[in-house]
Coordinates of C-alpha atoms in Angstrom, one line a residue:
X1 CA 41.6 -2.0 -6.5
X2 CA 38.0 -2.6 -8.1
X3 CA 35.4 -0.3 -8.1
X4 CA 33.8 -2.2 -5.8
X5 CA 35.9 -2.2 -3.2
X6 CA 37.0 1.5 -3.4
X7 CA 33.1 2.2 -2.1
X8 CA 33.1 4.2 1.2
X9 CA 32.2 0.9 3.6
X10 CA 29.1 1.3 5.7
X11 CA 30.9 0.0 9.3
X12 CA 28.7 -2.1 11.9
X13 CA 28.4 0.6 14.7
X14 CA 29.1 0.2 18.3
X15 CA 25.9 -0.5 20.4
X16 CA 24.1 -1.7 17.5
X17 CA 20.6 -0.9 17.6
X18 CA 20.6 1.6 20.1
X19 CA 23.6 3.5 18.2
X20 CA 21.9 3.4 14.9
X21 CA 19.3 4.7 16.6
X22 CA 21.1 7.9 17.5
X23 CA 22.7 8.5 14.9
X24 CA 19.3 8.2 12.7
X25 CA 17.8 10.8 15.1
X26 CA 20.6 13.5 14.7
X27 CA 20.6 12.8 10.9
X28 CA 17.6 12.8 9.5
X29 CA 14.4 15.1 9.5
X30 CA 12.3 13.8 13.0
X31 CA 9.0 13.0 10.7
X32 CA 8.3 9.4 11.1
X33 CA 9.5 9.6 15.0
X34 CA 12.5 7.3 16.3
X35 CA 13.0 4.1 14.7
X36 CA 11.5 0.9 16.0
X37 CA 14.3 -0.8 15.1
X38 CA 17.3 -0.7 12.3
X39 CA 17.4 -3.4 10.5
X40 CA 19.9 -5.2 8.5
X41 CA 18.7 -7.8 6.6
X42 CA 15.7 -9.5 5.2
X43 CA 15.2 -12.6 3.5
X44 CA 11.2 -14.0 2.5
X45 CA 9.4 -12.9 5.6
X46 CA 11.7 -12.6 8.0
X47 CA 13.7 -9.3 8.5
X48 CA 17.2 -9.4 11.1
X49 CA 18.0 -6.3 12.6
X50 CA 21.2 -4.7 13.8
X51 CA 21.8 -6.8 17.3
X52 CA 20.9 -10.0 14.8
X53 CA 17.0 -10.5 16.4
X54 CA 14.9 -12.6 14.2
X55 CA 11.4 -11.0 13.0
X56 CA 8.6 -12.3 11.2
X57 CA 7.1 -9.5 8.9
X58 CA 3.9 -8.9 9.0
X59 CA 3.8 -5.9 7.5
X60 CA 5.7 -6.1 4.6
X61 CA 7.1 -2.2 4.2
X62 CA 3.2 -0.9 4.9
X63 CA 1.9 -3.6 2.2
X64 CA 5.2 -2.9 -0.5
X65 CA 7.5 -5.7 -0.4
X66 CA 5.3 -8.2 -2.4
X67 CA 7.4 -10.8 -2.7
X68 CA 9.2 -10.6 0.7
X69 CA 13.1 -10.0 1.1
X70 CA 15.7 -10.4 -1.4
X71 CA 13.2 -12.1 -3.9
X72 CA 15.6 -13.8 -6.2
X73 CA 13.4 -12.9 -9.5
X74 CA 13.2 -9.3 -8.3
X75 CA 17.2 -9.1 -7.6
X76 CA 17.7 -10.9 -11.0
X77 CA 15.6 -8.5 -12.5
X78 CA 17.1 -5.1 -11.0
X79 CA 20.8 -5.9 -11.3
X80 CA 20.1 -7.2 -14.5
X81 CA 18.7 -4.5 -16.1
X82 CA 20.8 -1.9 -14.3
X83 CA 24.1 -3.4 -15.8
X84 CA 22.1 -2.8 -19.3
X85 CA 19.9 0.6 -19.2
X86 CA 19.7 2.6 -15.9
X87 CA 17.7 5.9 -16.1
X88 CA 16.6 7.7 -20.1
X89 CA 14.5 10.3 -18.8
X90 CA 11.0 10.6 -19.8
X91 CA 12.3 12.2 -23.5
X92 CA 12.9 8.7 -24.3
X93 CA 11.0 5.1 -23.5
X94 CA 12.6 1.7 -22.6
X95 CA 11.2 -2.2 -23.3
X96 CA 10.3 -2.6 -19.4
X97 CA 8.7 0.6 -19.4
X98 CA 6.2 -0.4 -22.3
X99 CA 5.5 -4.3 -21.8
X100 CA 4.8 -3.7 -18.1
X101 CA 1.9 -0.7 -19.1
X102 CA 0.9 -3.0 -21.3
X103 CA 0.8 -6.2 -18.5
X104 CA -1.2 -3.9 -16.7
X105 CA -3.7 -3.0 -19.1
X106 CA -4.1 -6.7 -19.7
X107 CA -4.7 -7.5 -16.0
X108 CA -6.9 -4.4 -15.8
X109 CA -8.9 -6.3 -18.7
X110 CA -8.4 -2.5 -20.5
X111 CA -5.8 -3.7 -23.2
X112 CA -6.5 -1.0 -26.2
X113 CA -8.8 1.2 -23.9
X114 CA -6.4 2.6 -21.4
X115 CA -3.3 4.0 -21.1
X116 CA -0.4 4.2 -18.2
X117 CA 1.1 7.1 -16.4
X118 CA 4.8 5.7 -14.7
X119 CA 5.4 7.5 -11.2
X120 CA 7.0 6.6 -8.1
X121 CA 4.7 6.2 -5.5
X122 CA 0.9 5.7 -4.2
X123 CA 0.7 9.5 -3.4
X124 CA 2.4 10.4 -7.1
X125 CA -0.2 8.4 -9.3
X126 CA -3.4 10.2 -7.3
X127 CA -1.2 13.8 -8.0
X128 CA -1.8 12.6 -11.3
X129 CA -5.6 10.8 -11.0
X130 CA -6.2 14.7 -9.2
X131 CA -5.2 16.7 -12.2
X132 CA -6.4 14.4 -14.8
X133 CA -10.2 15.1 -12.8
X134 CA -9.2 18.8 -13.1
X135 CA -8.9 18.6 -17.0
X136 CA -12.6 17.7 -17.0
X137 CA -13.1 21.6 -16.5
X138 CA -15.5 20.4 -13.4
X139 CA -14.6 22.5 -10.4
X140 CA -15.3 19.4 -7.7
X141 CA -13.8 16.3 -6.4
X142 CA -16.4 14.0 -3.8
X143 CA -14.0 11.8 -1.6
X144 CA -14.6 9.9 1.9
X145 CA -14.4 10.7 5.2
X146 CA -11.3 8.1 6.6
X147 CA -9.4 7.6 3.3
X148 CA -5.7 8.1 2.8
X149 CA -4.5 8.8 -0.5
X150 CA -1.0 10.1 0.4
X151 CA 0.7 13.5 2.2
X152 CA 1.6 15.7 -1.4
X153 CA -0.9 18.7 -1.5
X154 CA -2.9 17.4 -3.9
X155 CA -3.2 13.8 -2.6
X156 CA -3.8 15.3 1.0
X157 CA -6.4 17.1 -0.3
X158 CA -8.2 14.1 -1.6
X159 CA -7.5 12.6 2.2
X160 CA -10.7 12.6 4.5
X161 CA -8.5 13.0 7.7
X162 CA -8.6 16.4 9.0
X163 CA -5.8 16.1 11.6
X164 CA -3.5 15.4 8.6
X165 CA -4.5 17.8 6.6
X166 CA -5.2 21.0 9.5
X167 CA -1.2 21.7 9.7
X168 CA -0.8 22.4 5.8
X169 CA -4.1 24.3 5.5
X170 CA -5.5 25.8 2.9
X171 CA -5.6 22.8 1.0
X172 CA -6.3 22.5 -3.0
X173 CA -9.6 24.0 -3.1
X174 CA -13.0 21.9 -4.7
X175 CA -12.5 18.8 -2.9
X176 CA -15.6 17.7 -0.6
X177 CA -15.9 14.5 1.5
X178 CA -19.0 12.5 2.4
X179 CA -19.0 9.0 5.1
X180 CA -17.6 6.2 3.5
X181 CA -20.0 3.3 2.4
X182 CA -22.9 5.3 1.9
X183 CA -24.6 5.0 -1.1
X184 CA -27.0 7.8 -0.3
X185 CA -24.8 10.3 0.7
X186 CA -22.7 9.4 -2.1
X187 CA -26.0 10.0 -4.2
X188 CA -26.7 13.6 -3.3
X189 CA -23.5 14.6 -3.1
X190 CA -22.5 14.1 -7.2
X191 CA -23.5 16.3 -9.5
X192 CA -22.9 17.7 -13.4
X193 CA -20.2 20.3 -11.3
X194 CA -18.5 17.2 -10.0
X195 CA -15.4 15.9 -11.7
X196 CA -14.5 12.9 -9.9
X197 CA -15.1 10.2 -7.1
X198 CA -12.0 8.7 -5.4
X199 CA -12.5 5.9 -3.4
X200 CA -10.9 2.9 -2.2
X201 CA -12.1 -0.4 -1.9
X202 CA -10.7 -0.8 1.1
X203 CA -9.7 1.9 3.5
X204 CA -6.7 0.6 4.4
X205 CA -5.1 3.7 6.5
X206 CA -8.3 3.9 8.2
X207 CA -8.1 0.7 9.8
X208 CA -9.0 -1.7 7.2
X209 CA -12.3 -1.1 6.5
X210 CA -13.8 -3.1 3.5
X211 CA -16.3 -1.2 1.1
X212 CA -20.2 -2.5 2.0
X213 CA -20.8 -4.9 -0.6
X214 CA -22.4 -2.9 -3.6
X215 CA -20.9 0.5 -2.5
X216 CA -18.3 0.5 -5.8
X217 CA -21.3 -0.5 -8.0
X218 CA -23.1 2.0 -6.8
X219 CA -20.5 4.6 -7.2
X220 CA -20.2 3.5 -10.9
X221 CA -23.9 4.1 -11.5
X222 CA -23.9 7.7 -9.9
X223 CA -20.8 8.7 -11.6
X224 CA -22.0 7.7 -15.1
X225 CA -25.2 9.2 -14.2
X226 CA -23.7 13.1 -13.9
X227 CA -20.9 12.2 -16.0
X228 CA -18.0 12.0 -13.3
X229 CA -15.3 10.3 -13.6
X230 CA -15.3 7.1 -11.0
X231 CA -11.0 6.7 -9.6
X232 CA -10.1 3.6 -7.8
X233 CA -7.3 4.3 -5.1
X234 CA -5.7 0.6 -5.4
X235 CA -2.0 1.3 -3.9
X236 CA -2.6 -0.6 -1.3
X237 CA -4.9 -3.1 -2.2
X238 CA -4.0 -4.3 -5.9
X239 CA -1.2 -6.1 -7.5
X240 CA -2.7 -9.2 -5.3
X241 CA -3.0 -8.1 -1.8
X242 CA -7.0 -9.2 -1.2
X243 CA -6.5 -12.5 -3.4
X244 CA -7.7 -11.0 -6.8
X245 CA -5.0 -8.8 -9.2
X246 CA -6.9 -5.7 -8.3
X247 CA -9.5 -5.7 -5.5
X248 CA -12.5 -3.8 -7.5
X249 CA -12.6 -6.8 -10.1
X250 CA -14.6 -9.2 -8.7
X251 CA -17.7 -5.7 -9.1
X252 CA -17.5 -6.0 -12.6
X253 CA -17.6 -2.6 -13.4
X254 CA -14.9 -0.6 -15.0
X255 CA -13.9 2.8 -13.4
X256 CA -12.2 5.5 -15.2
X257 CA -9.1 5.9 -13.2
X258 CA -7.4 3.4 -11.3
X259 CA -4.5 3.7 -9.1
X260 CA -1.1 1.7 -8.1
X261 CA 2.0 1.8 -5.9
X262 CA 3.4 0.0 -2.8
X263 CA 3.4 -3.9 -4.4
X264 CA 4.3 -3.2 -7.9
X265 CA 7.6 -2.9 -7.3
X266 CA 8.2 -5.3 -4.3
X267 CA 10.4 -2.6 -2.4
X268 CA 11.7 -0.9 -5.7
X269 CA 9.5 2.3 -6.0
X270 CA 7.0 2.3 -8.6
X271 CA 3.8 4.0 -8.8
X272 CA 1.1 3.9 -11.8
X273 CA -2.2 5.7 -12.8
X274 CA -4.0 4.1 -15.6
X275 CA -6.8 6.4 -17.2
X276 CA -9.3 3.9 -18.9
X277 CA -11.5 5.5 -21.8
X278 CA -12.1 8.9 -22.1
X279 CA -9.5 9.4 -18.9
X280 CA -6.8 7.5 -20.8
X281 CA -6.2 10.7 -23.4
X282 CA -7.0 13.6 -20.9
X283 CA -3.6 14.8 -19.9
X284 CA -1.1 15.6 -23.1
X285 CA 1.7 16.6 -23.8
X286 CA 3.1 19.3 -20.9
X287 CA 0.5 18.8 -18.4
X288 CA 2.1 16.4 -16.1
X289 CA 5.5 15.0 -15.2
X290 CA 7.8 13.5 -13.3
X291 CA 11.6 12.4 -13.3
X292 CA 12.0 9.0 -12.1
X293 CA 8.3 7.7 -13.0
X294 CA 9.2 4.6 -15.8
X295 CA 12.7 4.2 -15.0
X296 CA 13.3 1.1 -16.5
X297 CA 14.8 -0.7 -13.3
X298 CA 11.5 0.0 -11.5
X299 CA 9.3 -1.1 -14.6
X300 CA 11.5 -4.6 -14.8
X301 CA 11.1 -4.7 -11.0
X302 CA 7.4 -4.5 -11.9
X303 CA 7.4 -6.9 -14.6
X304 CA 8.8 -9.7 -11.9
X305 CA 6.5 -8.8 -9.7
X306 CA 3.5 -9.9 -11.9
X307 CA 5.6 -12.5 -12.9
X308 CA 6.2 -14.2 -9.9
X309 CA 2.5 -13.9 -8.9
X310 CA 1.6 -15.6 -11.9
X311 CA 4.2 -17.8 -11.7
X312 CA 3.7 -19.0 -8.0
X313 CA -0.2 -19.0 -8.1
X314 CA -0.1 -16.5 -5.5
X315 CA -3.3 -15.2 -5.6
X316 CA -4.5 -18.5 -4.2
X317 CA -1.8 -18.6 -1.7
X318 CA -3.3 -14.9 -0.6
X319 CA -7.1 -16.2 -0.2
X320 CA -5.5 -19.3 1.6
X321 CA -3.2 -17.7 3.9
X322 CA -5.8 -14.8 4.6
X323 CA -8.4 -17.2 5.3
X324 CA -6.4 -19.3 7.4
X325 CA -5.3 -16.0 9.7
X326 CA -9.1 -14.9 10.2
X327 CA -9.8 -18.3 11.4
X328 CA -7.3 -18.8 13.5
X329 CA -8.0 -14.8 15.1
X330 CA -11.4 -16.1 15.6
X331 CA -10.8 -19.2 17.3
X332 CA -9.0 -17.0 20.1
X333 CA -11.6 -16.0 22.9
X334 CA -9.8 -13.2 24.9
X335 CA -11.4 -9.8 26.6
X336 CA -9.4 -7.7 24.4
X337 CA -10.4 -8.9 20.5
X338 CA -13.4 -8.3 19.2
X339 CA -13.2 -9.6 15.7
X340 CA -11.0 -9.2 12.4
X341 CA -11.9 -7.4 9.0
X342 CA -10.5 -7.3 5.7
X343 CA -10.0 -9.4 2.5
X344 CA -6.7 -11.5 1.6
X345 CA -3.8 -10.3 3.2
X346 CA -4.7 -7.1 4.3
X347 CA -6.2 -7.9 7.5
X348 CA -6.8 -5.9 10.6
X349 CA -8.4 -7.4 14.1
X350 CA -10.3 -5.1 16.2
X351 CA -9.5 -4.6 19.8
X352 CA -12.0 -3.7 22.4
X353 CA -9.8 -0.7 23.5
X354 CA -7.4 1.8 22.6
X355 CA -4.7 -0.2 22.9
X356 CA -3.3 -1.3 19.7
X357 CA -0.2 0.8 20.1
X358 CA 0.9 -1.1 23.1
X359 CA -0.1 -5.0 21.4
X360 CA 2.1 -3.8 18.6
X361 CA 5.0 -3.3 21.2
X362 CA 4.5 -6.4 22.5
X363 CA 4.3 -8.2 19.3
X364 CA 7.6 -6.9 18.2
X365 CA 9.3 -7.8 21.4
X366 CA 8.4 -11.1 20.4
X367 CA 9.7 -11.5 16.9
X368 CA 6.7 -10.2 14.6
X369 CA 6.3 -6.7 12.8
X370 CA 2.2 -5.7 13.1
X371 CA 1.1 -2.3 12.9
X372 CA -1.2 0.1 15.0
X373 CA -3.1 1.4 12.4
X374 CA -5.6 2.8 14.6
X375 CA -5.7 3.0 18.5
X376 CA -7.9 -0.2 18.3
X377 CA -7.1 -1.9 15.4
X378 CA -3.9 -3.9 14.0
X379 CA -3.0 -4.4 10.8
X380 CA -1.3 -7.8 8.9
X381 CA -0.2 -7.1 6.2
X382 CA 2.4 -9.4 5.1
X383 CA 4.4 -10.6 2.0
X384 CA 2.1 -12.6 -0.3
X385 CA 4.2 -15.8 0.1
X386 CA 3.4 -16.2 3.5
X387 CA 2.7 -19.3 4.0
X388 CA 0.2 -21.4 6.6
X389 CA 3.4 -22.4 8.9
X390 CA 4.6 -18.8 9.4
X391 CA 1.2 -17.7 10.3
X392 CA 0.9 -20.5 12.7
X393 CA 4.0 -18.9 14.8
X394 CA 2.0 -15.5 15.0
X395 CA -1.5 -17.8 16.1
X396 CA 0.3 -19.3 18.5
X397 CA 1.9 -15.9 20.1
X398 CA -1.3 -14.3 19.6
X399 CA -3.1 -15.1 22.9
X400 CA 0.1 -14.6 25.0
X401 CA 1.0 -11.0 23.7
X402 CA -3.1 -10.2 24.2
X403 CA -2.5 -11.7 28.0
X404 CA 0.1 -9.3 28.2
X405 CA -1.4 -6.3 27.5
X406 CA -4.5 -7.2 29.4
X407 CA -2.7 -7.6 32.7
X408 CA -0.8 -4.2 32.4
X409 CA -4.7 -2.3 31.6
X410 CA -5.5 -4.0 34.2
X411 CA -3.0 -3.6 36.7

C-alpha cells in the first residue's frame, strides 16, 4: 500500500450540500455564520460545489485567488517545491523566499531602498506596518473612518469601523481616525507626535470606495511635512487587481510602508510588508516574528503569481475586463442601480436600497458568486483572467436577478 493511499479518505457525504452543511456547523467555531455553500472543486473561474452546481466566481476568495482555480503554474510551482524544501523556519532563508522580496522590490520600483517582511496574511503584514510606526518612538497613528485593515488587535485598531472593533475594546491605544478622502482633515490631524498614516487606495471593505484623485499625494506631502511615515494598505488592491502592479503607482510618489496579501499567493497564504527607506531598517533583530511568514512554498506560489501576470499581459486583461463590466452595468437602466465604482477588477455597483444582501442571494441561485459588501453595494471581484465572455454571462443575468429583487421589495 503507498502512502498515498493509506491517507484517511475524505467520503462524499449523504445529502451533499445540506449535510456538509451540518456537519460544518457542529464542527467548527460559528464566526463567519453557516456556509453559503461547500464547495468541491474549482477550475479558472468557475467553482462546483458539493450537489455538482456550476458557479461563476466573481469573487475570487474575497479578491485571493489571482489566477482563478487550479492554475497550472501555481500547482506546478507548489508541488514542485514541496517535494524539494517544505518549511526551514525563519533561522534559515530559502531561494523563493529571497528572489520573490527581491521581484517585489523591483515592481515596487524600491530595488536597493527597501526591504521585505514574509507573513501570512493581509492583517499580519499591517501587525507588522503597526509596530514598525511604533519604533518611530511617536505615540500616534492617523487612519480613516471606513477602512479595514484586518481583525488581530493591532490591525483592528488601525480599522475605522467601530462595530468591529466595540466587542474587543480597549483597543491598542494612540490610533485616531479622520473621514476618508479629506485632505483637510487629514491636514490638521498630523503632527510631529504622529508616527504614521495608513490608508488605502481603495477602501475595499467599505464598499469600494476609490481615494479622490490627489488624496495619496496629498497624504505624501503632509506626512513628509511632520516627518510621519505614509503606509499603503494594498492587500486588496495590489499584485494587479485595479490594472496597475500596485494601485498607488500611477501617484508617483513613494510611501514608506506598503502592504500585501490576498493575490500574492493565488489561494496559498502569503502576506508581505515592505518598509521603503528609513522604514526598511526599523525593526531588527527580535522585534517581530512570525512562524510560517517566507515559507518557501508560499514564496514560490508568489513568484508564479507575478509570473503569470507578466507572462499573460494581465494587467491589460484587468483594465479590459473592468472596463468592459462598468459599461455593461451602465447600460442597464433599472430602479434599483444607481451606478458602479471602482478601478480594474475590484468593482462594486451601488444599489438604491439596502438590499444588496438579498441581490447576492439571488445571484448565487443563478450560478455567480458576488458579495454584499455593504447593505447597498456589491462587490466583483473576480480572478484576473476573467475574460470579456464570462462577464457577458453575469451582463446578461444582471437585469433578471435586479427584476427579482425588485418585485419581492415591492410586493
Amino acid at each position: 500500500m503507498s502512502t498515498l493511499e493509506a491517507l484517511p479518505r475524505i467520503e462524499p457525504a449523504e445529502g451533499l450540500v445540506a449535510a456538509w452543511t451540518e456537519r460544518y456547523t457542529g464542527a467548527l467555531m460559528n464566526t463567519f455564520g453557516p456556509p453559503k455553500r461547500v464547495l468541491v472543486r474549482g477550475e479558472g473561474c468557475h467553482v462546483w460545489d458539493a450537489d455538482g452546481k456550476r458557479y461563476l466566481d466573481l469573487l475570487s476568495g474575497l479578491a485571493v485567488n489571482s489566477l482563478g482555480h487550479a492554475h497550472p503554474l501555481v500547482v506546478q510551482a507548489v508541488t514542485g517545491q514541496l517535494t524539494t524544501l517544505g518549511h526551514i523556519s525563519n533561522f534559515f532563508a530559502s531561494a523563493p523566499q529571497i528572489v520573490l522580496a527581491e521581484r517585489l522590490l523591483d515592481l515596487l520600483g524600491v530595488a536597493g531602498n527597501g526591504r521585505v517582511f514574509f507573513c501570512n496574511s493581509g492583517a499580519e503584514a499591517n501587525e507588522a506596518a503597526f509596530k514598525i510606526a511604533r519604533r518611530t518612538g511617536r505615540p500616534k497613528i492617523v487612519s480613516t473612518v471606513g477602512g479595514f485593515h484586518g481583525r488581530t488587535m493591532g490591525a483592528l485598531a488601525l480599522t475605522g469601523q467601530p462595530a468591529k472593533q466595540e466587542p474587543f475594546a480597549p483597543m491598542p491605544p494612540g490610533v485616531e481616525f479622520v473621514p476618508y478622502g479629506d485632505t483637510g482633515a487629514l491636514a490638521e490631524a498630523v503632527d510631529e507626535r504622529t508616527a504614521a498614516v495608513i490608508l488605502e487606495p481603495i477602501q475595499g471593505e467599505n464598499g469600494v470606495l476609490p481615494a479622490p484623485p490627489g488624496y495619496l499625494a496629498a497624504a505624501r506631502e503632509i506626512t513628509e511635512r511632520h516627518g510621519a511615515l505614509l503606509i499603503l494598505d494594498e492587500v486588496q488592491t495590489g499584485v494587479g487587481r485595479t490594472g496597475e502592479w500596485f494601485a498607488y503607482l500611477p501617484t508617483g510618489i513613494t510611501p514608506d510602508v506598503v502592504t500585501l496579501a490576498k493575490g500574492l499567493g493565488a489561494g496559498i497564504p502569503i502576506g508581505a510588508c515592505v518598509g521603503i527607506g528609513r522604514a526598511a531598517t526599523l525593526l531588527g533583530p527580535g522585534d517581530h516574528g512570525t512562524t510560517f511568514g517566507g515559507n518557501p512554498v508560499a514564496c514560490a506560489a508568489g513568484l508564479a503569481v507575478l509570473y503569470a501576470i507578466e507572462r499573460d499581459d494581465l494587467l491589460a486583461n484587468v483594465r479590459q475586463v473592468g472596463a468592459h463590466l462598468v459599461e455593461g452595468i451602465r447600460a442597464i437602466e433599472h430602479p434599483l442601480l444607481a451606478g458602479v465604482r471602482g478601478a480594474g477588477l475590484l468593482l462594486a455597483f451601488q444599489l438604491t436600497g439596502p438590499h444588496a444582501a438579498r441581490l447576492a442571494e439571488a445571484a448565487l441561485d443563478a450560478g455567480f458568486i458576488v458579495n454584499n459588501v455593504a447593505p447597498d453595494a456589491v462587490r466583483l471581484a473576480p480572478p484576473l483572467i476573467l475574460t470579456a465572455e464570462q462577464a457577458d454571462t453575469f451582463l446578461r443575468a444582471l437585469p433578471g436577478l435586479l427584476d427579482s429583487v425588485w418585485k419581492e421589495i415591492s410586493a
